[in-house]
Amino acid sequence: MNDNNGYAVRTDKLTRRFGSFTAVDAIDLAVKPGEIFGFLGANGAGKTTAIRMLCGLLAPTEGEAWVDGLPISSKAEEVKRHIGYMSQKFSLYNDLHVIENLEFYGGVYGLDKAEIRSRSTELLARVGLEDKGRTMTVDLSLGYKQRLALGCSVIHRPNILFLDEPTSGVDPIARRQFWDLIYELADQGTTVFVTTHYMDEAEYCSRVSIMVAGHIEAMGAPEELKTKHDVPDMQQLFITLVNR
Amino acid sequence: MKRILALARKEVLHILRDPRSLAVAIAMPLGMLLLFGYAIDMELRSLPVGVMDLDHSQTSRAIVRDMTAGGFIVDAGRIHSRDEVERGFRRKKFLAVLVFPEGMDRDLANGNSPTIQLMIDGSDAATAQTVENYLSAVIARKNIEILREDLGDIKPPLEARVRFLFNPELRSPDFVVPGLTAVIMIMICALLTSVAVAREKETGTMEQIMTTPIKPSHVLIGKVIPYMVIAVLDATLVLLIGRVVFHVQMAGSWWILAAYSLLYLFISLALGLLVSTLAKTQQVAMTVALVATMLPTLLLSGFLFPISGMPLVLQWFAHIIPATYYLEVIRGIMLTGRHWYPFELGIMIVMALFLMSVSMRKFRSRLD
């Protein structure tokens, strides 16, 4: 495939089976650089499995995907240099200080000392934790934890950022603040690949895909999809597609 | 290298901020050392033996005096009836009873052979056997003495002169402390590392780490380094206390012992990593580590019970336990001063390579 270089993420019949269960069934995606791509779907639709394959955590059973132009089946380790990942669990160390979490992830991404220090300070300010660097992570509110987890996942300035339900469980204000951060990142050229089941968040995305039972049922800009299916909002679109 | 250090540094922070893990790492080895060093003293001493003297003669008194001379047996007092014998055994007042028959001295003088009855509590078989040997020897010596009185300066035709080599006083710390070093190293390495890896799987941070470009083997090395340092410190501490407090002897070279110990440490770490690749939760990791490493090492390696006395099936098990070979080496170096163990060395190297390659292969950078 020659046209992969133009895309941040592209998949070709990407499939993952667990035994006889097909979690992700031959999905085709194309995400352009700098987009905020909403990867929508009901619980259990296969979103997390798909994201894990794109991050090199799971091998595809069939099909292929290219992340930043690199095939995940053969270049998974190289792909990892180009991406950031934030899982549903916000993988932070609760017994470490806020700044130590940032420093640790800077370290495993292989940044050098000076870089780690400057990036950590910068990101603390970016996510609004500048006065909480020495706070024990366990003492942060959920909203702050999510922002810290986001900071950790971009410490190495990845081209593509995968966010797996980053805003689940927090109040609308914290969600809004989190999305402001996502916009900031996208403005600086980072491609953001985000799963969510809040349909209001889907409206913030440049383009979305809706996944039902392992298949992609719709893909396009929110306005375009609403017009095509003749529904007033994303909520209605989602319900229509899932119940079809 | 930077990445390995980042992981190791973080692991040290975890250890420092969790007093429980630090306590396990330092206090448990010390506790075990004191427990095995003092409480579980394998030497037998001051065993109470009762005497039912129906003869009240010089001979009976002489035998009692000979019996208690070494401090191995203490006189538990006189017994006057068969009932008292029964009661005393049940209440553990004594482990054995000597019964001197009425008219023993007179029978001796008349050239008859009177019988001294020896009753022993058989519920602790090993102790019973030892007491039996000891008392029989006391009576045998008395026999020779009596024969000499009658026949002049005769000598027993055969005489055994016993000398215990390597541990002349049969001190149990000399035996226990080296064994404990083996147990503690495998405990710290296998238990703590497997729990540490399982904890990251539980909290999901392992998934996060696996999306970074760090190599899986580097994750393992970084996590293992701090525990390796703790294990080396613990082993040193145990040997140091063994030497200073329990006066354990060292017949060989500390450096050569350190070299073999490093190999054993490597095996222990590989085992811990293997456990961690199999266990998804800390609970499982702890259980598996205990069952797979600590218990066999305590019970089957020859640390407390000699392997040759085990049933055949357990003997086979004993031979796949790394500590079995390490114990042979550490006891050998410390007690006999022998330094070259080609057989044990070969087996330990094979074990280290095998376990390391299996655990490295099992621990991949993927979830499936």
Coordinates of C-alpha atoms in Angstrom, one line a residue:
Chain A
M1 CA 0.0 0.0 0.0
N2 CA 1.5 3.3 -1.1
D3 CA -1.0 5.6 0.4
N4 CA -0.3 4.8 4.0
N5 CA 2.2 7.5 4.5
G6 CA -0.4 10.2 4.1
Y7 CA -2.4 8.9 7.1
A8 CA -1.7 8.9 10.8
V9 CA -3.6 5.7 11.3
R10 CA -4.9 3.4 8.6
T11 CA -6.3 -0.1 9.0
D12 CA -7.0 -2.7 6.4
K13 CA -9.4 -5.4 7.5
L14 CA -8.0 -5.4 10.9
T15 CA -9.3 -8.4 12.8
R16 CA -8.9 -9.9 16.3
R17 CA -10.4 -13.1 17.5
F18 CA -10.3 -14.5 21.0
G19 CA -11.1 -18.2 20.5
S20 CA -14.3 -18.3 18.6
F21 CA -15.3 -14.7 19.5
T22 CA -14.5 -12.0 17.0
A23 CA -13.9 -8.8 19.0
V24 CA -12.8 -6.7 16.0
D25 CA -14.1 -7.8 12.6
A26 CA -12.2 -6.6 9.6
I27 CA -12.3 -2.9 10.3
D28 CA -11.1 -0.2 7.8
L29 CA -10.1 3.2 9.2
A30 CA -8.2 6.2 7.9
V31 CA -7.2 9.0 10.3
K32 CA -5.5 12.1 8.9
P33 CA -2.6 13.8 10.7
G34 CA -3.8 16.5 13.2
E35 CA -7.3 15.1 13.4
I36 CA -9.2 14.5 16.6
F37 CA -10.7 11.1 15.6
G38 CA -13.6 9.9 17.8
F39 CA -13.7 6.1 18.0
L40 CA -17.2 5.5 19.3
G41 CA -19.1 2.4 20.2
A42 CA -21.1 0.7 22.9
N43 CA -19.4 -1.1 25.8
G44 CA -18.0 -4.4 24.4
A45 CA -18.1 -3.2 20.8
G46 CA -14.4 -3.9 20.4
K47 CA -13.0 -0.4 20.9
T48 CA -10.4 -1.2 23.5
T49 CA -9.3 -4.3 21.6
A50 CA -8.8 -2.2 18.4
I51 CA -6.8 0.4 20.3
R52 CA -4.6 -2.2 21.9
M53 CA -3.8 -3.6 18.5
L54 CA -2.9 -0.1 17.2
C55 CA -0.6 0.4 20.3
G56 CA 1.2 -2.9 19.8
L57 CA -0.3 -4.5 22.9
L58 CA -2.2 -7.2 21.0
A59 CA -1.2 -8.9 17.7
P60 CA -3.9 -8.8 15.0
T61 CA -5.3 -12.1 14.0
E62 CA -5.8 -10.9 10.5
G63 CA -5.4 -7.8 8.5
E64 CA -2.9 -5.0 9.0
A65 CA -2.7 -1.5 10.4
W66 CA -0.2 1.3 9.8
V67 CA 0.5 3.8 12.6
D68 CA 2.5 6.8 11.5
G69 CA 3.2 4.9 8.3
L70 CA 4.6 1.8 10.1
P71 CA 3.0 -1.6 9.9
I72 CA 2.0 -2.8 13.4
S73 CA 2.5 -6.5 12.7
S74 CA 6.2 -6.2 11.9
K75 CA 7.2 -2.8 13.4
A76 CA 5.3 -2.8 16.7
E77 CA 8.4 -1.7 18.7
E78 CA 9.1 1.2 16.4
V79 CA 5.5 2.3 16.4
K80 CA 5.8 2.6 20.2
R81 CA 8.2 5.5 19.8
H82 CA 5.7 7.5 17.9
I83 CA 2.6 7.1 20.0
G84 CA 1.3 8.0 23.4
Y85 CA -1.3 5.9 25.2
M86 CA -3.6 6.5 28.0
S87 CA -5.7 3.5 29.2
Q88 CA -9.1 3.5 30.9
K89 CA -7.3 2.8 34.2
F90 CA -5.0 5.9 34.0
S91 CA -1.9 4.0 34.8
L92 CA -0.3 6.1 37.4
Y93 CA 1.7 5.1 40.5
N94 CA -0.3 6.1 43.5
D95 CA 2.6 5.9 45.8
L96 CA 4.7 8.3 43.7
H97 CA 4.6 12.1 43.8
V98 CA 2.9 13.7 40.8
I99 CA 6.3 14.9 39.4
E100 CA 7.8 11.4 39.9
N101 CA 5.2 9.9 37.7
L102 CA 6.1 12.3 34.9
E103 CA 9.8 11.7 35.5
F104 CA 9.3 7.9 35.4
Y105 CA 7.5 7.9 32.1
G106 CA 10.1 10.4 30.7
G107 CA 12.7 7.9 31.8
V108 CA 11.1 4.8 30.2
Y109 CA 10.6 6.8 27.0
G110 CA 14.4 7.3 27.0
L111 CA 14.5 11.1 27.4
D112 CA 17.7 12.5 28.9
K113 CA 17.8 14.1 32.3
A114 CA 17.6 17.8 31.3
E115 CA 14.8 17.0 28.9
I116 CA 12.8 15.1 31.5
R117 CA 13.1 18.1 33.9
S118 CA 12.0 20.7 31.5
R119 CA 9.2 18.6 30.0
S120 CA 7.9 17.7 33.5
T121 CA 7.8 21.3 34.6
E122 CA 6.2 22.3 31.4
L123 CA 3.5 19.6 31.5
L124 CA 2.7 20.2 35.1
A125 CA 1.8 23.8 34.2
R126 CA 0.0 22.7 31.0
V127 CA -2.3 20.3 33.0
G128 CA -2.8 22.8 35.8
L129 CA -0.8 20.9 38.5
E130 CA 2.1 23.3 38.9
D131 CA 1.6 23.7 42.6
K132 CA 1.0 19.9 43.1
G133 CA 4.3 18.4 41.9
R134 CA 5.1 17.1 45.4
T135 CA 1.6 15.8 46.1
M136 CA 1.2 12.1 46.5
T137 CA -0.7 10.9 43.4
V138 CA -3.1 8.9 45.5
D139 CA -4.4 12.2 47.0
L140 CA -5.4 13.7 43.6
S141 CA -9.0 14.0 42.6
L142 CA -10.1 11.8 39.7
G143 CA -10.1 14.8 37.3
Y144 CA -6.5 15.7 38.2
K145 CA -5.4 12.1 37.9
Q146 CA -6.8 12.0 34.3
R147 CA -4.9 15.2 33.4
L148 CA -1.7 13.8 35.0
A149 CA -2.1 10.6 33.1
L150 CA -2.5 12.6 29.9
G151 CA 0.7 14.5 30.8
C152 CA 2.5 11.2 31.3
S153 CA 1.4 9.9 27.9
V154 CA 2.7 12.9 25.9
I155 CA 6.0 13.5 27.8
H156 CA 7.9 12.2 24.7
R157 CA 5.9 14.4 22.3
P158 CA 4.2 11.6 20.4
N159 CA 2.8 12.2 16.9
I160 CA -0.3 10.2 17.6
L161 CA -2.1 10.0 21.0
F162 CA -4.4 7.1 21.8
L163 CA -6.9 7.9 24.6
D164 CA -9.2 5.0 25.8
E165 CA -12.2 6.5 27.5
P166 CA -10.2 9.2 29.1
T167 CA -13.1 11.1 30.7
S168 CA -15.2 8.3 32.1
G169 CA -16.4 9.0 35.7
V170 CA -15.6 12.7 36.1
D171 CA -17.9 15.7 36.3
P172 CA -18.8 17.9 33.2
I173 CA -16.4 20.7 34.2
A174 CA -13.4 18.3 34.5
R175 CA -14.5 16.8 31.1
R176 CA -14.6 20.2 29.5
Q177 CA -11.1 21.1 30.9
F178 CA -9.8 17.7 29.6
W179 CA -11.1 18.4 26.1
D180 CA -9.5 21.9 26.2
L181 CA -6.2 20.0 26.6
I182 CA -7.0 17.7 23.8
Y183 CA -7.7 20.7 21.5
E184 CA -4.4 22.3 22.5
L185 CA -2.5 19.1 21.6
A186 CA -4.3 18.8 18.3
D187 CA -3.5 22.5 17.5
Q188 CA 0.1 21.6 17.9
G189 CA -0.2 18.9 15.3
T190 CA -0.8 15.8 17.4
T191 CA -3.2 13.3 16.0
V192 CA -5.7 12.3 18.7
F193 CA -7.5 9.0 18.6
V194 CA -10.0 9.0 21.3
T195 CA -12.7 6.5 22.4
T196 CA -15.7 7.7 24.4
H197 CA -19.3 6.9 25.0
Y198 CA -20.3 10.4 25.8
M199 CA -22.0 11.6 22.6
D200 CA -21.6 15.3 23.4
E201 CA -17.9 14.7 23.3
A202 CA -18.3 13.1 19.8
E203 CA -19.5 16.5 18.6
Y204 CA -16.0 17.9 19.5
C205 CA -14.3 15.5 17.1
S206 CA -13.2 16.3 13.6
R207 CA -14.4 12.9 12.4
V208 CA -15.8 9.9 14.1
S209 CA -16.4 6.2 13.5
I210 CA -19.1 4.2 15.2
M211 CA -18.4 0.6 16.0
V212 CA -21.1 -2.0 16.7
A213 CA -20.3 -5.6 17.6
G214 CA -16.8 -5.5 16.0
H215 CA -17.9 -3.7 12.8
I216 CA -17.5 0.0 11.8
E217 CA -21.1 1.0 11.0
A218 CA -20.4 4.7 10.1
M219 CA -17.5 7.0 9.6
G220 CA -17.3 10.7 8.8
A221 CA -17.5 14.2 10.2
P222 CA -20.3 14.6 12.8
E223 CA -22.3 17.1 10.7
E224 CA -22.0 14.9 7.6
L225 CA -23.2 11.8 9.4
K226 CA -26.1 13.6 11.1
T227 CA -27.3 14.9 7.7
K228 CA -26.8 11.5 6.0
H229 CA -28.9 9.6 8.6
D230 CA -31.3 12.5 9.2
V231 CA -30.9 12.7 13.0
P232 CA -30.7 15.9 15.2
D233 CA -27.6 14.9 17.2
M234 CA -25.0 12.2 17.7
Q235 CA -27.0 10.6 20.5
Q236 CA -29.8 9.8 18.0
L237 CA -27.3 8.7 15.4
F238 CA -25.7 6.3 17.9
I239 CA -29.0 4.8 19.0
T240 CA -30.1 4.4 15.4
L241 CA -27.0 2.6 14.4
V242 CA -26.7 0.4 17.5
N243 CA -30.4 -0.8 17.2
R244 CA -30.3 -1.4 13.5
Chain B
M1 CA 20.4 1.8 30.2
K2 CA 18.6 5.1 31.1
R3 CA 15.3 3.3 30.9
I4 CA 16.5 0.5 33.1
L5 CA 17.6 3.0 35.7
A6 CA 14.3 4.9 35.5
L7 CA 12.5 1.6 36.4
A8 CA 15.0 0.7 39.1
R9 CA 14.7 4.2 40.6
K10 CA 10.9 4.0 40.7
E11 CA 11.0 0.5 42.2
V12 CA 13.2 1.8 45.0
L13 CA 10.7 4.5 45.7
H14 CA 7.9 1.9 45.9
I15 CA 10.0 -0.1 48.4
L16 CA 10.9 3.0 50.5
R17 CA 7.3 4.2 50.6
D18 CA 5.8 0.8 51.6
P19 CA 7.0 0.0 55.1
R20 CA 5.4 -3.4 54.9
S21 CA 7.6 -4.6 52.0
L22 CA 10.6 -3.1 53.6
A23 CA 9.8 -4.9 56.8
V24 CA 9.3 -8.2 55.0
A25 CA 12.7 -7.7 53.3
I26 CA 14.7 -6.9 56.4
A27 CA 12.8 -8.2 59.5
M28 CA 11.8 -11.5 58.1
P29 CA 15.3 -12.8 57.4
L30 CA 16.4 -11.6 60.8
G31 CA 13.4 -13.2 62.5
M32 CA 14.0 -16.4 60.8
L33 CA 17.7 -16.4 61.8
L34 CA 16.8 -15.8 65.5
L35 CA 14.1 -18.4 65.4
F36 CA 16.2 -21.1 63.8
G37 CA 19.3 -20.0 65.6
Y38 CA 17.9 -20.1 69.1
A39 CA 14.5 -21.6 69.3
I40 CA 14.9 -24.5 67.0
D41 CA 18.1 -25.7 68.4
M42 CA 18.7 -29.1 66.9
E43 CA 21.1 -30.2 69.6
L44 CA 19.6 -32.4 72.3
R45 CA 20.5 -31.3 75.8
S46 CA 19.2 -31.8 79.4
L47 CA 16.8 -34.6 78.6
P48 CA 15.0 -35.7 81.8
V49 CA 15.3 -39.4 82.7
G50 CA 13.6 -40.8 85.8
V51 CA 15.0 -43.6 87.9
M52 CA 13.2 -46.3 89.8
D53 CA 15.8 -47.7 92.0
L54 CA 14.6 -50.9 93.7
D55 CA 18.1 -51.9 94.6
H56 CA 19.5 -48.8 96.3
S57 CA 23.0 -50.1 95.7
Q58 CA 26.4 -48.6 94.9
T59 CA 26.1 -49.9 91.3
S60 CA 22.7 -48.3 90.7
R61 CA 24.0 -45.0 92.1
A62 CA 27.1 -45.2 90.0
I63 CA 25.1 -45.7 86.8
V64 CA 22.9 -42.7 87.5
R65 CA 26.0 -40.6 88.2
D66 CA 27.6 -41.7 84.9
M67 CA 24.5 -41.1 83.0
T68 CA 24.1 -37.5 84.1
A69 CA 27.7 -36.6 83.9
G70 CA 27.7 -35.1 80.4
G71 CA 24.7 -32.8 80.9
F72 CA 23.0 -34.7 78.1
I73 CA 20.7 -36.4 80.6
V74 CA 19.4 -34.8 83.8
D75 CA 18.1 -36.8 86.7
A76 CA 14.3 -36.3 86.9
G77 CA 14.1 -37.8 90.3
R78 CA 13.2 -41.0 92.0
I79 CA 10.1 -43.0 91.2
H80 CA 8.6 -45.4 93.7
S81 CA 5.7 -47.1 91.9
R82 CA 4.6 -48.3 88.5
D83 CA 1.7 -45.8 88.6
E84 CA 4.2 -43.0 88.9
V85 CA 6.0 -44.2 85.8
E86 CA 2.7 -44.1 83.8
R87 CA 1.8 -40.7 85.1
G88 CA 5.3 -39.2 84.6
F89 CA 5.4 -40.3 81.0
R90 CA 2.0 -38.8 80.3
R91 CA 2.9 -35.5 81.9
K92 CA 6.3 -35.5 80.1
K93 CA 8.1 -35.4 83.5
F94 CA 10.7 -37.6 81.9
L95 CA 11.4 -39.1 78.5
A96 CA 12.8 -42.4 79.8
V97 CA 12.9 -44.4 83.0
L98 CA 15.6 -46.7 84.2
V99 CA 14.5 -49.5 86.5
F100 CA 17.1 -51.2 88.7
P101 CA 15.7 -54.5 89.9
E102 CA 15.8 -55.5 93.5
G103 CA 18.8 -57.5 94.4
M104 CA 20.8 -56.3 91.4
D105 CA 24.1 -55.9 93.3
R106 CA 23.7 -59.3 95.0
D107 CA 23.0 -61.0 91.7
L108 CA 26.1 -59.4 90.2
A109 CA 28.2 -60.6 93.1
N110 CA 26.8 -64.1 92.6
G111 CA 27.7 -64.1 89.0
N112 CA 24.2 -63.8 87.6
S113 CA 23.3 -61.3 85.0
P114 CA 20.5 -59.0 86.4
T115 CA 18.4 -57.0 83.9
I116 CA 18.1 -53.2 83.9
Q117 CA 14.8 -52.2 82.4
L118 CA 14.9 -49.2 80.1
M119 CA 11.6 -47.6 79.1
I120 CA 11.6 -44.7 76.6
D121 CA 8.8 -42.4 75.3
G122 CA 8.7 -43.3 71.6
S123 CA 6.4 -40.5 70.6
D124 CA 9.4 -38.5 69.4
A125 CA 11.2 -41.2 67.5
A126 CA 14.4 -39.4 66.8
T127 CA 14.9 -38.3 70.4
A128 CA 14.0 -41.8 71.6
Q129 CA 16.6 -43.3 69.4
T130 CA 19.3 -41.0 70.7
V131 CA 18.4 -41.5 74.3
E132 CA 18.4 -45.3 73.8
N133 CA 21.9 -45.2 72.2
Y134 CA 23.2 -43.0 75.0
L135 CA 21.9 -45.0 77.9
S136 CA 23.0 -48.3 76.3
A137 CA 26.5 -46.9 76.0
V138 CA 26.4 -45.8 79.6
I139 CA 25.5 -49.4 80.7
A140 CA 28.0 -50.9 78.3
R141 CA 30.8 -48.8 79.8
K142 CA 29.7 -49.9 83.3
N143 CA 29.8 -53.5 82.2
I144 CA 33.5 -53.2 81.3
E145 CA 34.2 -51.5 84.5
I146 CA 32.6 -54.4 86.4
L147 CA 34.5 -57.0 84.4
R148 CA 37.7 -55.2 85.2
E149 CA 37.0 -55.4 88.9
D150 CA 36.6 -59.2 88.6
L151 CA 39.2 -60.0 86.0
G152 CA 41.9 -57.4 86.5
D153 CA 43.0 -54.9 83.8
I154 CA 41.2 -56.3 80.8
K155 CA 40.5 -54.3 77.6
P156 CA 37.5 -54.6 75.3
P157 CA 38.7 -56.5 72.2
L158 CA 37.4 -53.7 69.9
E159 CA 37.1 -50.1 70.7
A160 CA 35.6 -47.3 68.6
R161 CA 37.1 -43.9 68.9
V162 CA 34.6 -41.3 67.6
R163 CA 35.6 -38.0 66.3
F164 CA 33.2 -35.6 64.5
L165 CA 34.9 -34.0 61.6
F166 CA 34.1 -30.5 60.3
N167 CA 31.7 -29.7 63.1
P168 CA 33.5 -31.3 66.0
E169 CA 31.0 -30.1 68.6
L170 CA 28.0 -30.8 66.4
R171 CA 26.8 -27.3 66.8
S172 CA 23.5 -26.6 65.1
P173 CA 24.1 -23.0 64.0
D174 CA 27.0 -24.2 61.9
F175 CA 24.4 -26.3 60.0
V176 CA 21.4 -23.9 60.2
V177 CA 22.9 -20.6 59.2
P178 CA 24.2 -21.6 55.8
G179 CA 20.9 -23.3 55.1
L180 CA 19.0 -20.2 56.2
T181 CA 21.0 -18.1 53.7
A182 CA 19.7 -20.3 50.9
V183 CA 16.1 -20.0 52.1
I184 CA 16.3 -16.3 52.6
M185 CA 17.8 -15.5 49.2
I186 CA 15.1 -17.5 47.3
M187 CA 12.4 -16.0 49.5
I188 CA 13.4 -12.4 48.9
C189 CA 14.1 -12.9 45.2
A190 CA 11.1 -15.0 44.2
L191 CA 8.5 -13.6 46.5
L192 CA 9.3 -9.9 46.3
T193 CA 10.0 -9.7 42.6
S194 CA 7.0 -11.8 41.6
V195 CA 4.7 -9.7 43.8
A196 CA 6.2 -6.5 42.4
V197 CA 5.5 -7.5 38.8
A198 CA 2.0 -8.8 39.6
R199 CA 1.2 -5.5 41.3
E200 CA 1.9 -3.6 38.1
K201 CA -0.3 -6.0 36.2
E202 CA -3.1 -5.4 38.7
T203 CA -3.0 -1.6 38.6
G204 CA -2.6 -1.6 34.8
T205 CA 0.7 0.2 34.8
M206 CA 2.3 -2.8 33.1
E207 CA 0.0 -2.2 30.2
Q208 CA 1.1 1.4 30.1
I209 CA 4.8 0.4 30.2
M210 CA 4.3 -2.0 27.4
T211 CA 3.2 0.8 25.1
T212 CA 6.5 2.5 25.6
P213 CA 9.6 1.5 23.5
I214 CA 11.3 -0.1 26.5
K215 CA 12.3 -3.7 25.9
P216 CA 10.6 -6.4 28.0
S217 CA 13.9 -7.7 29.2
H218 CA 14.9 -4.2 30.3
V219 CA 11.6 -4.0 32.3
L220 CA 12.5 -7.2 34.0
I221 CA 16.1 -6.1 34.7
G222 CA 15.1 -2.7 36.0
K223 CA 12.5 -4.2 38.4
V224 CA 14.8 -6.9 39.6
I225 CA 17.9 -4.8 40.4
P226 CA 16.6 -3.3 43.7
Y227 CA 15.5 -6.7 45.0
M228 CA 18.8 -8.2 44.0
V229 CA 20.5 -5.6 46.1
I230 CA 18.2 -6.4 49.0
A231 CA 18.8 -10.1 48.7
V232 CA 22.6 -9.6 48.7
L233 CA 22.3 -7.4 51.8
D234 CA 20.1 -9.9 53.5
A235 CA 22.4 -12.8 52.8
T236 CA 25.4 -10.7 54.0
L237 CA 23.5 -9.8 57.1
V238 CA 22.5 -13.4 57.9
L239 CA 26.1 -14.6 57.5
L240 CA 27.5 -11.7 59.5
I241 CA 25.1 -12.3 62.4
G242 CA 25.7 -16.0 62.1
R243 CA 29.4 -15.3 62.4
V244 CA 29.3 -12.7 65.2
V245 CA 26.4 -14.0 67.3
F246 CA 26.3 -17.7 66.7
H247 CA 30.1 -18.1 66.0
V248 CA 29.5 -20.0 62.8
Q249 CA 32.8 -21.3 61.4
M250 CA 34.1 -20.5 58.0
A251 CA 36.6 -23.1 56.8
G252 CA 36.8 -21.8 53.2
S253 CA 36.9 -18.5 51.3
W254 CA 34.2 -15.9 51.5
W255 CA 34.9 -14.8 48.0
I256 CA 34.4 -18.2 46.5
L257 CA 31.2 -18.5 48.5
A258 CA 30.1 -15.2 47.1
A259 CA 30.7 -16.4 43.6
Y260 CA 28.5 -19.5 44.0
S261 CA 25.9 -17.4 45.8
L262 CA 25.6 -15.0 42.9
L263 CA 24.8 -17.9 40.7
Y264 CA 22.2 -19.1 43.1
L265 CA 20.8 -15.6 43.3
F266 CA 20.4 -15.6 39.6
I267 CA 18.4 -18.8 39.7
S268 CA 16.2 -17.4 42.5
L269 CA 15.5 -14.3 40.4
A270 CA 14.7 -16.3 37.3
L271 CA 12.2 -18.3 39.4
G272 CA 10.6 -15.2 40.7
L273 CA 10.2 -13.8 37.2
L274 CA 8.8 -17.1 36.0
V275 CA 6.2 -17.0 38.8
S276 CA 5.4 -13.4 37.9
T277 CA 4.8 -14.2 34.3
L278 CA 2.3 -16.8 35.3
A279 CA 0.5 -14.8 38.1
K280 CA -1.9 -12.0 37.2
T281 CA -2.6 -10.8 40.8
Q282 CA -0.4 -10.2 43.8
Q283 CA -2.3 -12.8 45.8
V284 CA -1.7 -15.5 43.2
A285 CA 2.0 -14.5 42.9
M286 CA 2.5 -14.7 46.6
T287 CA 0.8 -18.1 46.9
V288 CA 2.7 -19.5 43.9
A289 CA 6.0 -18.1 45.1
L290 CA 5.5 -19.6 48.6
V291 CA 4.4 -23.0 47.4
A292 CA 6.9 -23.2 44.5
T293 CA 10.0 -21.8 46.2
M294 CA 9.9 -21.2 49.9
L295 CA 8.2 -24.4 51.2
P296 CA 10.2 -26.8 49.1
T297 CA 13.4 -25.0 50.0
L298 CA 12.5 -25.2 53.7
L299 CA 11.3 -28.7 53.8
L300 CA 12.9 -30.7 50.9
S301 CA 16.3 -29.2 50.2
G302 CA 18.0 -30.9 53.1
F303 CA 18.0 -27.7 55.2
L304 CA 16.1 -29.3 58.1
F305 CA 15.8 -32.9 57.1
P306 CA 18.3 -35.1 55.4
I307 CA 17.4 -36.0 51.8
S308 CA 18.5 -39.5 52.2
G309 CA 15.8 -40.1 54.8
M310 CA 13.0 -39.0 52.6
P311 CA 10.6 -41.3 50.6
L312 CA 11.8 -41.8 47.1
V313 CA 9.3 -39.5 45.4
L314 CA 10.3 -36.6 47.7
Q315 CA 14.0 -37.4 47.0
W316 CA 13.2 -36.8 43.3
F317 CA 11.6 -33.5 44.1
A318 CA 14.6 -32.6 46.2
H319 CA 16.8 -33.0 43.2
I320 CA 15.0 -30.4 41.1
I321 CA 15.2 -27.8 43.9
P322 CA 18.0 -25.3 43.3
A323 CA 18.6 -24.9 47.0
T324 CA 19.5 -28.6 47.3
Y325 CA 22.7 -28.0 45.3
Y326 CA 23.4 -24.6 46.8
L327 CA 23.2 -26.0 50.3
E328 CA 25.7 -28.7 49.4
V329 CA 28.1 -25.9 48.3
I330 CA 27.6 -23.4 51.1
R331 CA 27.8 -26.0 53.8
G332 CA 30.8 -27.5 52.1
I333 CA 32.6 -24.3 51.9
M334 CA 31.8 -23.1 55.4
L335 CA 32.3 -26.4 57.2
T336 CA 34.9 -28.4 55.2
G337 CA 36.6 -25.7 53.2
R338 CA 36.2 -27.6 49.9
H339 CA 35.9 -25.1 47.1
W340 CA 35.4 -27.0 43.9
Y341 CA 31.9 -28.5 43.2
P342 CA 31.8 -29.4 39.5
F343 CA 28.6 -31.4 39.7
E344 CA 26.6 -28.8 41.7
L345 CA 28.0 -26.0 39.7
G346 CA 27.1 -27.6 36.4
I347 CA 23.5 -28.3 37.5
M348 CA 23.1 -24.8 38.9
I349 CA 24.3 -23.2 35.6
V350 CA 21.9 -25.4 33.6
M351 CA 19.1 -24.4 35.9
A352 CA 19.9 -20.7 35.7
L353 CA 20.0 -20.7 31.9
F354 CA 16.9 -22.8 31.5
L355 CA 14.8 -20.7 33.9
M356 CA 16.0 -17.4 32.6
S357 CA 15.3 -18.3 29.0
V358 CA 11.9 -19.6 29.8
S359 CA 10.8 -16.6 31.8
M360 CA 12.2 -14.1 29.3
R361 CA 10.3 -15.9 26.5
K362 CA 7.1 -15.9 28.6
F363 CA 7.4 -12.2 29.4
R364 CA 6.6 -10.4 26.2
S365 CA 5.6 -6.9 25.4
R366 CA 2.2 -8.0 24.5
L367 CA -0.9 -8.7 26.5
D368 CA -1.8 -12.0 24.8

